[in-house]
Amino acid sequence: MAWYCSGSTNSELIENLSKTGLIKNERVKKAMLGVDRAHYAPSRAYSDSPQPIGHGATISAPHMHGHACEYLINFLQPGSRVLDIGSGSGYLTHVLANLVIGPSSTSQCNCQVIAIDHIPELVELSQNNMRKSKQGREYLSHGRVKFITGDGRLGWKEGAPYDAIHVGAAAEQLHPILIEQLRAPGRMFIPVNAEGNETATGSLRLGGGQYIWIVDKKEDGSVHKEKVFQVSYVPLTDRPKK
Ligand code: SAH
């Protein structure tokens, strides 16, 4: 069904995702309407499919960006802090910023979206993509959005704790260090390359397909993990050797 949501304009694409129920929340819809995918996808920007962005990476399909926001929405309030790992094109980073930064990016809040990718060329690309809109330029100049080159498997301790963590590439385990960086309460959306055999340390063994896991850190610090649906993401890996 997702593939039938493509449009000839950004608003047509988002309206189609909304009509078919792939986007349910009005705040998610508004945040996605507020970012022109053509600033982030080099071709077929309004097609509901992943597109290559170079360096072996893809901009995920719009319905996957929608799902990620839907799952995280209660933790994406104006003022929230967010970590976007494997930020690639920077598209989702911008949508997440629209959800947490509110109308004035100069307002007094702790709100920030930290985006990490391990390929420096993609970090530069994502920043250039964000500079294509006035709002994107403001987010960057006010430090509300920060793009970082690094290994996302380590998270980014300096900005923790995060109300929401989004992982845009398939991990080999539910990295405990990322769970540590979640606020209590907080939620992580993470694709994991495994069947879901949990080890005593909370990591997952390699096995079958790739699934989205929702990891909730409750107010009392307890952690609840749920495997929600099967997906196909590029892997969260070591940085490719040149
Ligand atoms: N959300 C992005 C998805 C990009 S594809 C988008 O829709 O545009 C996944 C990204 O994860 C790639 O850009 C890849 O470079 C990055 N990645 C893979 N392993 C990583 C790691 N260990 N640390 C940080 N980024 C990683």
Tab-separated table of C-alpha atoms and ligand atoms in Angstrom:
chain	number	residue	atom	x	y	z
A	1	MET	CA	0.000	0.000	0.000
A	2	ALA	CA	2.813	2.327	0.904
A	3	TRP	CA	4.030	2.454	-2.685
A	4	TYR	CA	0.738	3.947	-3.883
A	5	CYS	CA	1.209	7.076	-1.808
A	6	SER	CA	3.590	8.810	-4.222
A	7	GLY	CA	2.560	12.292	-5.346
A	8	SER	CA	3.567	14.891	-7.904
A	9	THR	CA	4.190	17.505	-5.202
A	10	ASN	CA	5.331	17.393	-1.586
A	11	SER	CA	1.854	18.182	-0.256
A	12	GLU	CA	0.247	15.549	-2.499
A	13	LEU	CA	2.676	12.921	-1.164
A	14	ILE	CA	1.978	13.827	2.473
A	15	GLU	CA	-1.795	14.030	1.872
A	16	ASN	CA	-1.676	10.539	0.322
A	17	LEU	CA	0.264	9.178	3.311
A	18	SER	CA	-2.352	10.740	5.553
A	19	LYS	CA	-5.380	9.489	3.554
A	20	THR	CA	-4.134	5.913	3.630
A	21	GLY	CA	-3.587	6.134	7.397
A	22	LEU	CA	0.203	5.813	7.211
A	23	ILE	CA	0.386	9.173	8.956
A	24	LYS	CA	-2.268	9.540	11.648
A	25	ASN	CA	-1.085	12.325	13.876
A	26	GLU	CA	-1.823	15.904	12.752
A	27	ARG	CA	1.444	17.211	14.234
A	28	VAL	CA	3.416	14.638	12.219
A	29	LYS	CA	1.535	15.629	9.076
A	30	LYS	CA	2.184	19.338	9.648
A	31	ALA	CA	5.877	18.719	10.367
A	32	MET	CA	6.259	16.685	7.151
A	33	LEU	CA	4.331	19.254	5.106
A	34	GLY	CA	6.834	21.785	6.416
A	35	VAL	CA	9.845	20.117	4.760
A	36	ASP	CA	10.190	19.884	0.980
A	37	ARG	CA	11.630	16.424	0.301
A	38	ALA	CA	13.110	17.798	-2.935
A	39	HIS	CA	15.670	19.609	-0.751
A	40	TYR	CA	16.869	16.206	0.506
A	41	ALA	CA	16.210	13.594	-2.215
A	42	PRO	CA	18.283	14.020	-5.390
A	43	SER	CA	15.661	12.304	-7.581
A	44	ARG	CA	12.034	11.123	-7.399
A	45	ALA	CA	11.581	13.252	-4.308
A	46	TYR	CA	7.827	12.711	-4.062
A	47	SER	CA	7.905	8.967	-4.673
A	48	ASP	CA	7.065	6.829	-1.653
A	49	SER	CA	10.245	4.788	-1.965
A	50	PRO	CA	13.839	4.993	-0.730
A	51	GLN	CA	16.275	6.830	-3.043
A	52	PRO	CA	20.075	6.571	-3.256
A	53	ILE	CA	21.967	9.587	-1.886
A	54	GLY	CA	25.516	8.311	-2.566
A	55	HIS	CA	28.106	6.552	-0.371
A	56	GLY	CA	25.910	3.431	-0.181
A	57	ALA	CA	23.230	5.341	1.749
A	58	THR	CA	19.589	6.004	0.940
A	59	ILE	CA	17.014	8.525	2.017
A	60	SER	CA	14.377	6.248	3.573
A	61	ALA	CA	10.894	6.037	2.066
A	62	PRO	CA	8.470	8.740	3.234
A	63	HIS	CA	6.180	6.161	4.876
A	64	MET	CA	9.133	4.980	7.021
A	65	HIS	CA	9.849	8.555	8.081
A	66	GLY	CA	6.138	8.836	8.909
A	67	HIS	CA	6.164	5.620	10.965
A	68	ALA	CA	9.228	6.752	12.911
A	69	CYS	CA	7.577	10.050	13.845
A	70	GLU	CA	4.288	8.346	14.728
A	71	TYR	CA	6.020	5.959	17.138
A	72	LEU	CA	8.043	8.749	18.735
A	73	ILE	CA	5.398	11.490	18.722
A	74	ASN	CA	4.616	11.547	22.469
A	75	PHE	CA	8.320	12.160	23.089
A	76	LEU	CA	8.581	14.870	20.426
A	77	GLN	CA	7.055	17.805	22.271
A	78	PRO	CA	8.078	21.442	21.862
A	79	GLY	CA	11.213	21.619	24.023
A	80	SER	CA	12.270	17.965	23.643
A	81	ARG	CA	15.817	16.840	22.896
A	82	VAL	CA	16.302	14.330	20.086
A	83	LEU	CA	19.161	12.226	18.706
A	84	ASP	CA	18.934	11.144	15.031
A	85	ILE	CA	21.528	8.420	14.315
A	86	GLY	CA	22.453	7.643	10.686
A	87	SER	CA	21.015	10.968	9.589
A	88	GLY	CA	22.010	10.538	5.920
A	89	SER	CA	20.185	13.142	3.823
A	90	GLY	CA	19.092	15.115	6.909
A	91	TYR	CA	15.406	14.976	5.893
A	92	LEU	CA	14.119	13.298	9.040
A	93	THR	CA	16.354	15.541	11.159
A	94	HIS	CA	14.464	18.529	9.732
A	95	VAL	CA	11.046	16.948	10.361
A	96	LEU	CA	12.080	16.110	13.953
A	97	ALA	CA	13.252	19.698	14.416
A	98	ASN	CA	9.852	20.981	13.239
A	99	LEU	CA	8.226	18.835	15.931
A	100	VAL	CA	10.369	19.909	18.881
A	101	ILE	CA	11.591	23.409	18.140
A	102	GLY	CA	8.335	25.279	17.852
A	103	PRO	CA	7.622	28.506	16.026
A	104	SER	CA	10.625	30.478	17.216
A	105	SER	CA	13.997	28.822	17.023
A	106	THR	CA	15.360	31.614	19.239
A	107	SER	CA	13.004	30.813	22.142
A	108	GLN	CA	14.468	29.935	25.544
A	109	CYS	CA	14.335	26.173	25.587
A	110	ASN	CA	16.662	23.258	25.812
A	111	CYS	CA	15.220	21.855	22.571
A	112	GLN	CA	17.756	20.494	20.118
A	113	VAL	CA	18.098	17.824	17.467
A	114	ILE	CA	21.520	16.202	17.242
A	115	ALA	CA	22.115	14.310	13.997
A	116	ILE	CA	25.019	11.872	13.587
A	117	ASP	CA	26.399	10.158	10.516
A	118	HIS	CA	29.798	8.491	10.149
A	119	ILE	CA	30.380	9.585	6.532
A	120	PRO	CA	31.713	13.176	6.535
A	121	GLU	CA	30.522	13.793	2.963
A	122	LEU	CA	26.965	12.933	4.004
A	123	VAL	CA	27.193	15.196	7.040
A	124	GLU	CA	28.185	18.022	4.708
A	125	LEU	CA	25.424	17.079	2.255
A	126	SER	CA	22.771	17.073	5.000
A	127	GLN	CA	23.871	20.508	6.212
A	128	ASN	CA	23.767	21.866	2.670
A	129	ASN	CA	20.321	20.336	2.199
A	130	MET	CA	19.064	22.022	5.358
A	131	ARG	CA	20.474	25.372	4.234
A	132	LYS	CA	18.106	25.296	1.222
A	133	SER	CA	15.235	26.622	3.366
A	134	LYS	CA	15.092	29.747	5.538
A	135	GLN	CA	13.854	27.730	8.489
A	136	GLY	CA	16.643	25.177	8.054
A	137	ARG	CA	19.240	27.980	8.007
A	138	GLU	CA	17.749	29.354	11.250
A	139	TYR	CA	17.835	25.970	12.968
A	140	LEU	CA	21.516	25.685	12.102
A	141	SER	CA	22.508	29.239	12.952
A	142	HIS	CA	20.752	29.107	16.349
A	143	GLY	CA	22.338	25.740	17.146
A	144	ARG	CA	18.919	24.084	17.390
A	145	VAL	CA	20.082	21.448	14.918
A	146	LYS	CA	23.629	20.148	15.077
A	147	PHE	CA	25.115	17.699	12.558
A	148	ILE	CA	28.002	15.604	13.870
A	149	THR	CA	30.405	13.173	12.191
A	150	GLY	CA	30.857	10.121	14.381
A	151	ASP	CA	29.966	6.561	15.180
A	152	GLY	CA	26.284	6.616	16.027
A	153	ARG	CA	26.566	3.326	17.910
A	154	LEU	CA	28.102	5.374	20.707
A	155	GLY	CA	25.330	7.963	20.662
A	156	TRP	CA	26.423	11.470	21.671
A	157	LYS	CA	26.888	11.704	25.409
A	158	GLU	CA	27.432	15.469	25.443
A	159	GLY	CA	23.813	16.085	24.440
A	160	ALA	CA	22.153	13.433	26.620
A	161	PRO	CA	19.662	12.679	27.998
A	162	TYR	CA	17.363	12.528	24.960
A	163	ASP	CA	13.581	12.331	25.056
A	164	ALA	CA	13.678	10.465	21.745
A	165	ILE	CA	16.356	8.576	19.821
A	166	HIS	CA	15.815	7.611	16.185
A	167	VAL	CA	18.178	5.141	14.523
A	168	GLY	CA	18.090	5.225	10.706
A	169	ALA	CA	20.276	2.166	9.997
A	170	ALA	CA	20.011	-1.457	11.118
A	171	ALA	CA	21.963	-2.181	14.298
A	172	GLU	CA	23.354	-5.557	15.349
A	173	GLN	CA	22.095	-5.107	18.880
A	174	LEU	CA	20.045	-2.810	21.104
A	175	HIS	CA	23.151	-0.873	22.048
A	176	PRO	CA	22.981	-0.425	25.857
A	177	ILE	CA	24.940	2.836	25.569
A	178	LEU	CA	22.058	4.339	23.562
A	179	ILE	CA	19.510	3.219	26.158
A	180	GLU	CA	21.706	4.894	28.805
A	181	GLN	CA	21.426	8.167	26.882
A	182	LEU	CA	17.608	8.071	26.919
A	183	ARG	CA	15.791	10.266	29.419
A	184	ALA	CA	13.382	8.562	31.835
A	185	PRO	CA	10.763	8.723	30.362
A	186	GLY	CA	12.107	8.438	26.820
A	187	ARG	CA	11.739	6.284	23.732
A	188	MET	CA	14.067	4.854	21.056
A	189	PHE	CA	13.036	3.688	17.558
A	190	ILE	CA	15.693	1.301	16.234
A	191	PRO	CA	15.892	-1.258	13.418
A	192	VAL	CA	17.768	-4.350	14.597
A	193	ASN	CA	19.275	-7.122	12.479
A	194	ALA	CA	18.189	-10.109	14.469
A	195	GLU	CA	15.567	-12.598	15.517
A	196	GLY	CA	15.220	-11.078	18.939
A	197	ASN	CA	17.037	-13.545	21.160
A	198	GLU	CA	17.909	-11.392	24.097
A	199	THR	CA	21.126	-12.029	25.980
A	200	ALA	CA	21.512	-11.399	29.686
A	201	THR	CA	23.127	-8.028	28.970
A	202	GLY	CA	20.139	-6.870	26.961
A	203	SER	CA	21.856	-7.129	23.594
A	204	LEU	CA	20.406	-9.164	20.732
A	205	ARG	CA	22.024	-12.021	18.832
A	206	LEU	CA	22.194	-12.055	15.041
A	207	GLY	CA	19.629	-14.329	13.488
A	208	GLY	CA	16.703	-13.803	11.113
A	209	GLY	CA	15.136	-10.689	9.636
A	210	GLN	CA	15.382	-7.041	10.456
A	211	TYR	CA	12.808	-5.529	12.823
A	212	ILE	CA	11.951	-2.201	14.317
A	213	TRP	CA	12.228	-2.271	18.102
A	214	ILE	CA	10.623	0.301	20.335
A	215	VAL	CA	12.581	0.747	23.540
A	216	ASP	CA	10.855	2.651	26.336
A	217	LYS	CA	12.677	3.904	29.382
A	218	LYS	CA	9.969	4.461	31.979
A	219	GLU	CA	9.908	7.239	34.527
A	220	ASP	CA	11.288	4.849	37.208
A	221	GLY	CA	14.222	3.950	34.907
A	222	SER	CA	12.913	0.486	33.989
A	223	VAL	CA	13.305	-0.491	30.314
A	224	HIS	CA	10.608	-2.111	28.173
A	225	LYS	CA	11.474	-3.450	24.678
A	226	GLU	CA	9.015	-4.381	21.936
A	227	LYS	CA	9.595	-5.737	18.427
A	228	VAL	CA	6.993	-4.081	16.193
A	229	PHE	CA	7.412	-4.753	12.457
A	230	GLN	CA	9.793	-6.087	9.810
A	231	VAL	CA	11.871	-3.638	7.753
A	232	SER	CA	14.819	-3.319	5.393
A	233	TYR	CA	17.412	-0.687	6.320
A	234	VAL	CA	21.057	-0.249	5.332
A	235	PRO	CA	23.332	-1.518	8.138
A	236	LEU	CA	24.765	0.490	11.018
A	237	THR	CA	28.427	-0.366	10.479
A	238	ASP	CA	32.037	0.626	10.863
A	239	ARG	CA	32.944	3.564	8.673
A	240	PRO	CA	33.794	2.337	5.144
A	241	LYS	CA	37.549	2.324	4.375
A	242	LYS	CA	38.521	4.666	1.552
B	1	SAH	N1	17.438	8.737	7.974
B	1	SAH	C1	18.322	8.766	6.840
B	1	SAH	C2	18.778	7.358	6.519
B	1	SAH	C3	20.072	7.305	5.779
B	1	SAH	S1	20.641	5.661	5.401
B	1	SAH	C4	17.590	9.375	5.659
B	1	SAH	O1	16.414	9.081	5.518
B	1	SAH	O2	18.183	10.116	4.882
B	1	SAH	C5	21.498	5.256	6.881
B	1	SAH	C6	22.661	6.123	7.246
B	1	SAH	O3	23.317	5.522	8.365
B	1	SAH	C7	23.720	6.287	6.161
B	1	SAH	O4	23.816	7.659	5.877
B	1	SAH	C8	25.015	5.756	6.807
B	1	SAH	O5	26.156	6.522	6.471
B	1	SAH	C9	24.678	5.881	8.300
B	1	SAH	N2	25.440	4.993	9.181
B	1	SAH	C10	25.707	3.673	9.026
B	1	SAH	N3	26.449	3.223	10.067
B	1	SAH	C11	26.655	4.287	10.901
B	1	SAH	C12	27.332	4.451	12.148
B	1	SAH	N4	27.976	3.448	12.745
B	1	SAH	N5	27.314	5.680	12.705
B	1	SAH	C13	26.685	6.724	12.112
B	1	SAH	N6	26.026	6.627	10.935
B	1	SAH	C14	26.005	5.410	10.341
